Tab-separated table of C-alpha atoms and ligand atoms in Angstrom:
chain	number	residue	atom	x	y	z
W	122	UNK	CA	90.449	246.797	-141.989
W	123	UNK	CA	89.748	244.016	-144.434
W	124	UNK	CA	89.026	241.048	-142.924
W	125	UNK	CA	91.949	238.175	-143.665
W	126	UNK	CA	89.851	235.360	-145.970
W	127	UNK	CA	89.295	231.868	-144.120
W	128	UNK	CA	90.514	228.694	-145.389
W	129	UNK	CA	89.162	224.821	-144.289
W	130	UNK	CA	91.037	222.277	-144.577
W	131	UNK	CA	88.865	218.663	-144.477
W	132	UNK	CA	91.523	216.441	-143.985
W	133	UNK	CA	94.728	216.878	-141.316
W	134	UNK	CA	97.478	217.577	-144.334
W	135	UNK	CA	101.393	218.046	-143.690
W	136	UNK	CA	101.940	221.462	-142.846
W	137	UNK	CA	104.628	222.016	-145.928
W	138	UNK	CA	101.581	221.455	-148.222
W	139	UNK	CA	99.907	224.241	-147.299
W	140	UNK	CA	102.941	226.840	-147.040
W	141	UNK	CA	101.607	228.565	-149.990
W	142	UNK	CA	98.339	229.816	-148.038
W	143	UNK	CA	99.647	230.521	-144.946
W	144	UNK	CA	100.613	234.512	-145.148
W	145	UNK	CA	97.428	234.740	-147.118
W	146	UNK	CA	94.604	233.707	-145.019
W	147	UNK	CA	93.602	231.916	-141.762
W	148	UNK	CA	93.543	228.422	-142.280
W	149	UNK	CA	92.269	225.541	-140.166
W	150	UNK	CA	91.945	221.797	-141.061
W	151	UNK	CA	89.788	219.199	-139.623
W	152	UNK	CA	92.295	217.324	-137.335
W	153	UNK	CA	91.467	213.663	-138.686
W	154	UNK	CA	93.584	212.415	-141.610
W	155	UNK	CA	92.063	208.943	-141.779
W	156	UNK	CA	88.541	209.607	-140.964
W	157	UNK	CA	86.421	212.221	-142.976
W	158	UNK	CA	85.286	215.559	-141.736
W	159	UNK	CA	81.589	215.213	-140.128
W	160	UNK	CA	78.584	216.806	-141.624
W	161	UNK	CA	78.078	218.916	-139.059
W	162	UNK	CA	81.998	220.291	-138.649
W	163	UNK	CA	82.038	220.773	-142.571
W	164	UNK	CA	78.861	222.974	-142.445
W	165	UNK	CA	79.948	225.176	-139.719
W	166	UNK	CA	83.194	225.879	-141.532
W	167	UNK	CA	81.575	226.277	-144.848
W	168	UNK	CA	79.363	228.915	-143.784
W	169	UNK	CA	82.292	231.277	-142.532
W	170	UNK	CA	84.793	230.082	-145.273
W	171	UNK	CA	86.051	231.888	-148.276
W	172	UNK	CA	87.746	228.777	-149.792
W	173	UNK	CA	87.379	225.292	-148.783
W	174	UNK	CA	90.094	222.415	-149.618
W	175	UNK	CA	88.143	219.044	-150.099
W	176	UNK	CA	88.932	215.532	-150.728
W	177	UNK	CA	87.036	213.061	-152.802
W	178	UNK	CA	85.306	211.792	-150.146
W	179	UNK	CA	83.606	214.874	-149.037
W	180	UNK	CA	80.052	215.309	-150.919
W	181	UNK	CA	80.003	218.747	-151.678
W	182	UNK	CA	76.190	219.670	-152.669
W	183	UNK	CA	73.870	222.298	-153.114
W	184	UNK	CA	72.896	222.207	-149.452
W	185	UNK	CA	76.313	222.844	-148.814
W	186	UNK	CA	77.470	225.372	-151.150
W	187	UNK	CA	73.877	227.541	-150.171
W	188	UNK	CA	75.136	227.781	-147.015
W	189	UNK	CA	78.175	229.342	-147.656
W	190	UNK	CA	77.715	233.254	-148.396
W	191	UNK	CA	81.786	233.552	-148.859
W	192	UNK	CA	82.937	230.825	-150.658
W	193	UNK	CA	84.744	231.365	-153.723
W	194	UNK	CA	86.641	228.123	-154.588
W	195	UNK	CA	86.327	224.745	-153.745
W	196	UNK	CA	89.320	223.190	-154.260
W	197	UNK	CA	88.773	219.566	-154.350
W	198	UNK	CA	92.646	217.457	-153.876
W	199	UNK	CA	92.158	215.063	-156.648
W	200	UNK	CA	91.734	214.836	-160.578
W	201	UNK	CA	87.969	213.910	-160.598
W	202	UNK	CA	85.484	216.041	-159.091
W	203	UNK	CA	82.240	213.796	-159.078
W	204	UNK	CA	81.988	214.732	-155.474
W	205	UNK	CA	81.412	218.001	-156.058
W	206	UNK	CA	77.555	219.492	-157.155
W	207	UNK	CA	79.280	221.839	-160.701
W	208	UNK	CA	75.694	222.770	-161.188
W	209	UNK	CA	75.336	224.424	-158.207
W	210	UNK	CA	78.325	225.636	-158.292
W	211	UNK	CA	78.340	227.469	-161.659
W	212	UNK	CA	75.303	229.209	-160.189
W	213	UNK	CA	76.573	230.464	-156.844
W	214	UNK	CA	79.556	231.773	-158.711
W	215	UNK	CA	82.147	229.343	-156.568
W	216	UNK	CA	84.984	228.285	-158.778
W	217	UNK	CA	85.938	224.473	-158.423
W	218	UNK	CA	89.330	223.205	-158.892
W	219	UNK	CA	90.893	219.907	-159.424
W	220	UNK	CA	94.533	218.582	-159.599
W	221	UNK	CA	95.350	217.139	-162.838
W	222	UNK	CA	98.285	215.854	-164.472
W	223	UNK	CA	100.491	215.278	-161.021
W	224	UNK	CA	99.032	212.006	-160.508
W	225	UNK	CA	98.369	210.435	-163.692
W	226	UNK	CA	101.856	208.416	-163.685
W	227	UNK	CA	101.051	207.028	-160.292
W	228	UNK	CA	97.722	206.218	-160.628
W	229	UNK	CA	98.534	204.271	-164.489
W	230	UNK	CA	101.163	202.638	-162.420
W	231	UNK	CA	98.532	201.180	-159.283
W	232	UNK	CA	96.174	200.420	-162.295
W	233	UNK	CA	98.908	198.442	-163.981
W	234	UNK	CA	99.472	196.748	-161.438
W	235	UNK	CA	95.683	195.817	-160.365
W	236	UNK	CA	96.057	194.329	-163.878
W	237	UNK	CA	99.017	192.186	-163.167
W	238	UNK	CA	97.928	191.097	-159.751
W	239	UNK	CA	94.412	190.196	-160.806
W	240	UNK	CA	96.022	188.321	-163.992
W	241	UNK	CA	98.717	186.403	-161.773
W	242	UNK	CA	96.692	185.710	-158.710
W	243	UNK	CA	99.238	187.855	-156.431
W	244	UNK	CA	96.876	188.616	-153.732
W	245	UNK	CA	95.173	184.996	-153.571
W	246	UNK	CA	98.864	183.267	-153.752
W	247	UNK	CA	100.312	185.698	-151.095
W	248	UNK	CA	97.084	184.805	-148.754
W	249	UNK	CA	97.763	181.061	-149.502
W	250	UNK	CA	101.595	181.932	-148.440
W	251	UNK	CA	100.729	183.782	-145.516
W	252	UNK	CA	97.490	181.186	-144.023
W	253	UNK	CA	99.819	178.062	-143.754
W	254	UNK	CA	98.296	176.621	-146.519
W	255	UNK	CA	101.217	176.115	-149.312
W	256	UNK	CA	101.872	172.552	-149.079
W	257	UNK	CA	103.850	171.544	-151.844
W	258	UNK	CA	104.965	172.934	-155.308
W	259	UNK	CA	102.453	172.099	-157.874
W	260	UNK	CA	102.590	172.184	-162.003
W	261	UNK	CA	99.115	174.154	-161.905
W	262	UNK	CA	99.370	175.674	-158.343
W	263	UNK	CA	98.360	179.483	-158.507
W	264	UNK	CA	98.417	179.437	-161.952
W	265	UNK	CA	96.761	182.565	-163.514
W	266	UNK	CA	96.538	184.493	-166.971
W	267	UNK	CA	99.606	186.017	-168.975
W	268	UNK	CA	99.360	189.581	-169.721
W	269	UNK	CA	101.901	189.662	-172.031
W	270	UNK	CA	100.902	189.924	-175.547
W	271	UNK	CA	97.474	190.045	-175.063
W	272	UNK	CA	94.469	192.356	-175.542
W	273	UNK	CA	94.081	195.268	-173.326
W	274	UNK	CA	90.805	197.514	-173.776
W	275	UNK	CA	91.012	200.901	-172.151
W	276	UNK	CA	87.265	202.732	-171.498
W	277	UNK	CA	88.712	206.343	-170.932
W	278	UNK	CA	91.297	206.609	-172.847
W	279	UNK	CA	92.496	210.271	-171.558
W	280	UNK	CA	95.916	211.189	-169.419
W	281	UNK	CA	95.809	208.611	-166.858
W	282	UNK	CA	94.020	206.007	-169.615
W	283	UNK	CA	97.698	207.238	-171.972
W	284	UNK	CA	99.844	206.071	-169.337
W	285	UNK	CA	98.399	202.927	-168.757
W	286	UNK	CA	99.079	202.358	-172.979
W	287	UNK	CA	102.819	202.946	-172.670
W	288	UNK	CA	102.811	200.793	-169.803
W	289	UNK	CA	101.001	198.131	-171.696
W	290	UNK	CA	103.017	198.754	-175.263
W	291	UNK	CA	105.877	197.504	-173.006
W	292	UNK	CA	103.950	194.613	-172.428
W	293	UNK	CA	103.874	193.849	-176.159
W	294	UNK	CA	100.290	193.837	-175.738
W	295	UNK	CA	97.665	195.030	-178.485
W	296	UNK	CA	95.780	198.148	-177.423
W	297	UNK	CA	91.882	199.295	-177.832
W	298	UNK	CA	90.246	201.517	-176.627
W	299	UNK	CA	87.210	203.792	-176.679
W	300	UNK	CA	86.592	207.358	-175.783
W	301	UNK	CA	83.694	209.875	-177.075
W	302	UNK	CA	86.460	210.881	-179.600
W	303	UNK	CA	89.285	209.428	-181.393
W	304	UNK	CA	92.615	210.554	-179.437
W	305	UNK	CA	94.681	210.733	-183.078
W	306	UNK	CA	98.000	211.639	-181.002
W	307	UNK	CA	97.762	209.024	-178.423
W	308	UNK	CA	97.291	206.637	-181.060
W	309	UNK	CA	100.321	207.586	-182.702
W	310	UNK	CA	102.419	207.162	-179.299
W	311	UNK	CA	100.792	204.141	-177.712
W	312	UNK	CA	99.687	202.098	-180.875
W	313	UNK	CA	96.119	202.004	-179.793
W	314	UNK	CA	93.392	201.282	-181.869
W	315	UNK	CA	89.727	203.371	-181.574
W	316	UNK	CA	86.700	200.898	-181.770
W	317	UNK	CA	83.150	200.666	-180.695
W	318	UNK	CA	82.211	199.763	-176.898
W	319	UNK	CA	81.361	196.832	-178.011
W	320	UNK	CA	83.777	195.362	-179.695
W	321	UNK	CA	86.178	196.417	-176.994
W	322	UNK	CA	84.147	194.496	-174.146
W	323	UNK	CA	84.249	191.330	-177.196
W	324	UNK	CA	87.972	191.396	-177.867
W	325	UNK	CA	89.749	192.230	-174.607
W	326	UNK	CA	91.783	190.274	-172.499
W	327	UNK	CA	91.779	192.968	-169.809
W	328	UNK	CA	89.140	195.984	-170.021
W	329	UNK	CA	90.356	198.972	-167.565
W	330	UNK	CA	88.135	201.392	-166.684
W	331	UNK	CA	89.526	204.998	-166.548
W	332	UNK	CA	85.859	207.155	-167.586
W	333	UNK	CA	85.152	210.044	-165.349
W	334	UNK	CA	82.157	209.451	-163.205
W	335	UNK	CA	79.254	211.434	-165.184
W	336	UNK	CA	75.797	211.256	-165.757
W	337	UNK	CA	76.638	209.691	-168.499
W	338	UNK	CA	79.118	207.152	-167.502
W	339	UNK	CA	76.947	206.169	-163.950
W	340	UNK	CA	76.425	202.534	-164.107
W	341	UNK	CA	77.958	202.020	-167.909
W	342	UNK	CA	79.064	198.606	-166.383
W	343	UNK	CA	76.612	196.486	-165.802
W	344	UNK	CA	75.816	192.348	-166.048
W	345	UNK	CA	74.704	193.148	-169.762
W	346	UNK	CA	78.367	194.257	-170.456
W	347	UNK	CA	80.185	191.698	-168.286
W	348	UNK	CA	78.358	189.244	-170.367
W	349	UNK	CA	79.691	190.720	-173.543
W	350	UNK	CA	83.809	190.060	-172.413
W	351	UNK	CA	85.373	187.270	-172.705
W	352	UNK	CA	84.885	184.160	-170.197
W	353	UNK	CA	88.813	184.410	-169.562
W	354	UNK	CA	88.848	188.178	-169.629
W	355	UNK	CA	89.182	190.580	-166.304
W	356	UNK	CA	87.729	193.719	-165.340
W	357	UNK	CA	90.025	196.462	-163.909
W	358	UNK	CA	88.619	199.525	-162.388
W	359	UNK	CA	90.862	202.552	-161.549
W	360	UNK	CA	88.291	205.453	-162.354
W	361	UNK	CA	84.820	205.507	-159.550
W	362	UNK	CA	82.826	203.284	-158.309
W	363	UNK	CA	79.924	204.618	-159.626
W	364	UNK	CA	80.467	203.511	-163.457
W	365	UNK	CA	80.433	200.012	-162.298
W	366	UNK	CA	76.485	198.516	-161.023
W	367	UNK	CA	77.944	196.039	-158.676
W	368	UNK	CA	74.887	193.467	-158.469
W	369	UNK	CA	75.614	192.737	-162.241
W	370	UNK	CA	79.324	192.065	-161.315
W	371	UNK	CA	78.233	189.946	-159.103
W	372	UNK	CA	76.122	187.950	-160.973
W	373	UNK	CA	78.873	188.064	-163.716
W	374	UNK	CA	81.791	186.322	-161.370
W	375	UNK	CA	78.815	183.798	-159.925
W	376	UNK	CA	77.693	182.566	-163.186
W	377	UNK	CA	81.817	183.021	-164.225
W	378	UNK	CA	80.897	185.097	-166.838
W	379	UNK	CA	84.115	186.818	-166.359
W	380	UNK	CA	87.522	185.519	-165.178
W	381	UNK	CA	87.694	188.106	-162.358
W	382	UNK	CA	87.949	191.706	-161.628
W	383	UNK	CA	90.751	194.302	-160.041
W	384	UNK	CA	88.813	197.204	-157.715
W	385	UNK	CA	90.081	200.173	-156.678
W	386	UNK	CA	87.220	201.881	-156.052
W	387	UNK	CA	83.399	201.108	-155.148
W	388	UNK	CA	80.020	202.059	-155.065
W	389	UNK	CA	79.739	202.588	-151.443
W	390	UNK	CA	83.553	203.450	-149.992
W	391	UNK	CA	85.022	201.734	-147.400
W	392	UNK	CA	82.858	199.231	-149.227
W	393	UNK	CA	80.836	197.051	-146.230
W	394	UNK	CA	82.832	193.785	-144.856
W	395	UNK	CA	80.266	191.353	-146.149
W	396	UNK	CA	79.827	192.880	-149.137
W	397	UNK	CA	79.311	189.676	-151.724
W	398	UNK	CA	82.006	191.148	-153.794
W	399	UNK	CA	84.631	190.389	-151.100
W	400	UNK	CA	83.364	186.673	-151.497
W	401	UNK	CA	85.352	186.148	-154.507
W	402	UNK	CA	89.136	185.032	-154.354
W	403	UNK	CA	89.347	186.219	-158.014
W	404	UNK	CA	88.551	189.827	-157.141
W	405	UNK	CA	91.676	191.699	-156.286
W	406	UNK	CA	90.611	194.707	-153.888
W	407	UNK	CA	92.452	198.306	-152.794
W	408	UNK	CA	90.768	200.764	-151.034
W	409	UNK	CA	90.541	203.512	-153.595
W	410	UNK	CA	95.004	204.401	-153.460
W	411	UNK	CA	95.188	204.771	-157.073
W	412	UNK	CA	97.029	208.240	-156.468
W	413	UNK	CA	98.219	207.119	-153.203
W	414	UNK	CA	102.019	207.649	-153.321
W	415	UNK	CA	103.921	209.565	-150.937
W	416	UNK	CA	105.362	212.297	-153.212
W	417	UNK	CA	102.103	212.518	-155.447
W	418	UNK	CA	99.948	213.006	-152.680
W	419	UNK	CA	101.697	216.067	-151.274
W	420	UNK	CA	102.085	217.163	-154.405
W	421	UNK	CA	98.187	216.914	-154.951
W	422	UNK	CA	98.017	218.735	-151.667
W	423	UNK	CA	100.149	221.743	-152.553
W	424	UNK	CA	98.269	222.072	-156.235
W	425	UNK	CA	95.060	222.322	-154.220
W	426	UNK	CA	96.620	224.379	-151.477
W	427	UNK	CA	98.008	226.878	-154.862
W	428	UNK	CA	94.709	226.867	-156.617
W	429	UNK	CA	93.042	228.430	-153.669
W	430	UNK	CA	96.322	230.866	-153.467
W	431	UNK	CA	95.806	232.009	-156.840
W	432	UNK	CA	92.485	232.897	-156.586
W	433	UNK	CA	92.432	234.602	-152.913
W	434	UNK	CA	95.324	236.648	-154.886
W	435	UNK	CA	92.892	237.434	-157.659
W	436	UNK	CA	94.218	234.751	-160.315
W	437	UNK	CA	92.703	232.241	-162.377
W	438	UNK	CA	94.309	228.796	-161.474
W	439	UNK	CA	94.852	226.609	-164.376
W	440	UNK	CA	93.080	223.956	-162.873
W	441	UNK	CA	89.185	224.850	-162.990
W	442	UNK	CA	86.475	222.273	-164.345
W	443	UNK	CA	83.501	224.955	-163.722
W	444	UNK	CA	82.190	227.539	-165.638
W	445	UNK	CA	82.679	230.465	-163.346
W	446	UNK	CA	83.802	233.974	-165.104
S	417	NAP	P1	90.946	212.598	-168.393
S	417	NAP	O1	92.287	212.952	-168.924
S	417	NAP	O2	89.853	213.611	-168.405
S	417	NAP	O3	90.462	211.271	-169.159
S	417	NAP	C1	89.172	210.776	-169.096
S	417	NAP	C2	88.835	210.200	-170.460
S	417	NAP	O4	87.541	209.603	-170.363
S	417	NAP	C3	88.769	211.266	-171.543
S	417	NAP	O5	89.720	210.982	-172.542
S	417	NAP	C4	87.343	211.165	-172.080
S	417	NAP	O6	87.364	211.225	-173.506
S	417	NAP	C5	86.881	209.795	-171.600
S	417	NAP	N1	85.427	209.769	-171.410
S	417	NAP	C6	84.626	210.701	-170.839
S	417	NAP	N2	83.335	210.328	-170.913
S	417	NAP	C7	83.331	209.134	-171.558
S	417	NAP	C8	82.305	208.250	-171.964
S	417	NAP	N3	81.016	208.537	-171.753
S	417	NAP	N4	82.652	207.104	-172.599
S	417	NAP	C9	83.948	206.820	-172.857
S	417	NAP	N5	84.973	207.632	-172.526
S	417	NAP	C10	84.654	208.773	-171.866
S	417	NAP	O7	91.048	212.131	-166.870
S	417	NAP	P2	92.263	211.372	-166.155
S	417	NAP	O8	93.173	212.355	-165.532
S	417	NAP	O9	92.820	210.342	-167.060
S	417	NAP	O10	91.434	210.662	-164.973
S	417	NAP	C11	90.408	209.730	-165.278
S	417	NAP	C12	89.599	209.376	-164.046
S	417	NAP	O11	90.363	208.540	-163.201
S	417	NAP	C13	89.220	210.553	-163.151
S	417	NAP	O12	88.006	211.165	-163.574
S	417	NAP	C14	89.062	209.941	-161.781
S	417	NAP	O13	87.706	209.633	-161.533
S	417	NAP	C15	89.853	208.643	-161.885
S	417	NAP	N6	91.004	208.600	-160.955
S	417	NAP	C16	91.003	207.654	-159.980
S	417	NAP	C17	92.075	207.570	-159.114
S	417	NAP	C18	92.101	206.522	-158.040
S	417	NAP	O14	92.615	206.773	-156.969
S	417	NAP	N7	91.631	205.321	-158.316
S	417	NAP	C19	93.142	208.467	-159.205
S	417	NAP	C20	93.107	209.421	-160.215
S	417	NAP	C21	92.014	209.483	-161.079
S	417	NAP	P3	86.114	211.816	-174.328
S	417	NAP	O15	85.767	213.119	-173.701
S	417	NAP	O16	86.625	211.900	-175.726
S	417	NAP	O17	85.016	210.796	-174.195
């Protein structure tokens, strides 16, 4: 008898989410849903496992993926898949998945409003609120930068990078942004305007960051591009950590380069404590929740739950980023 194929699960998920795989194979989950799988658990499972469902926080490498004679599909519960080694992947055959589309309306709505909060101060005056510290009413008390009608500059200007333009075309504000190529369609919808890197980082009031992380986009943010914005412009960053180099942010908001910056995500995530960047009341920080809505996550989770589905039932899912016939 054919044995029934073996699914792991690295993060405890409602059981509804996975409905779709349950008369199909075995499945197990790590039992943790706020602390990451260990090493060691994840390379056990991997080497008995004919699909695995992964999160963004789980590196998936070439060590991993060798030692796992069965796998077929990774099926990582998220739209970007820099956690995941494609290289080795597309040469072990193992088809990688993602879960595009579902999210992008949430995640252009937390990126909106990193934007507004970082613009109006919202964490720093609720803080001030909260401490005890709110004395009186002042004229220039918490006063911060309007959004609307200004200049917003979108790096990545793809689904989630779309979204963020209606938003912002609400906003009456005027829209740039730069991509590899022109988006002629989005352009027509949102208003936006293609130009150079450059002169995006020179004219923005509010540059939002919404590049995959690549090889080519690693570290695209650095101080020499922080220098470039405006003294009174903000940074926004929805997309990885990775694009940014934090030591030139740094030394961007110390010398006050820039006005201040709205993080979602980080180089190293949970990002330390005393990290300097925390030092900075005009940094507004999340911890990476850009998709983080109730009904979008378990809707991420049953995409990723279907794309393994499809394939233990011999389908192509929609949703691979690999090349893997
Ligand atoms: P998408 O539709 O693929 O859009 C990405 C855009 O980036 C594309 O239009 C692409 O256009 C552009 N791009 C790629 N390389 C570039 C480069 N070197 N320079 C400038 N632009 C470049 O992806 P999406 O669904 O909008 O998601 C975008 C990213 O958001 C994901 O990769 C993920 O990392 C991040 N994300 C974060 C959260 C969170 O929780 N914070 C949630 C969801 C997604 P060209 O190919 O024409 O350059």
């Amino acid at each position: 008898m054919r044995r029934k194929p073996y699914v792991f699960i690295t993060r405890e998920l409602p059981d509804s989410t996975i409905e779709p795989l349950l008369d199909l194979a075995r499945v197990s989950m790590w039992e943790e849903s706020d602390r990451p799988v260990t090493r060691r658990r994840l390379e056990v499972e991997a080497a008995e496992a004919d699909a695995l469902l992964t999160m963004v926080s789980d590196p998936v490498d070439r060590e991993l993926l060798e030692g796992a004679p069965n796998l077929r599909v990774v099926s990582n519960m998220g739209v970007g898949y820099d956690n995941v080694d494609l290289e080795a992947a597309n040469e072990l055959g193992i088809l990688v998945c993602n879960t595009p589309d579902i999210l992008t309306e949430t995640t252009a709505d937390l990126t909106f409003a990193l934007l507004l909060a970082s613009a109006r101060r919202i964490t720093e005056a609720s803080e001030l609120v909260r401490s005890g510290s709110w004395q009186e009413w002042g004229p220039m008390l918490m006063a911060g930068r309007d959004v609307y009608g200004k200049t917003l500059g979108i790096v990545g200007m793809g689904r989630i990078g779309t979204a963020v333009a209606k938003r912002a075309s609400g906003f009456n504000m005027n829209i740039l942004y730069h991509n590899r190529t022109r988006k002629k369609e989005t352009e027509s919808v949102t208003g936006a305007s293609w130009v150079e890197l450059e002169e995006l980082l020179q004219e923005s009031d509010f540059v939002v960051c919404l590049a995959p992380l690549t090889e080519e986009t690693k570290r695209m943010f650095s101080y020499e591009q922080f220098r470039r914005m405006k003294e009174t412009a903000f940074f926004i960053n929805a997309s990885r950590g990775g694009l940014v180099y934090e030591k030139g942010l740094v030394k961007a908001l110390e010398e006050r380069q820039i006005a201040g910056a709205g993080l979602d995500v980080f180089e190293e995530e949970p990002i330390d404590p005393g990290h300097p960047l925390l030092s900075f009341p005009n940094v507004t920080v999340l911890p990476h929740i850009g998709s983080a809505s109730v009904d979008t996550r378990k809707e991420m989770a049953r995409m990723a739950s279907r794309n393994i589905a499809h394939v233990l039932k011999g389908y192509r899912p929609k949703a691979i980023v690999n090349r893997v016939e």
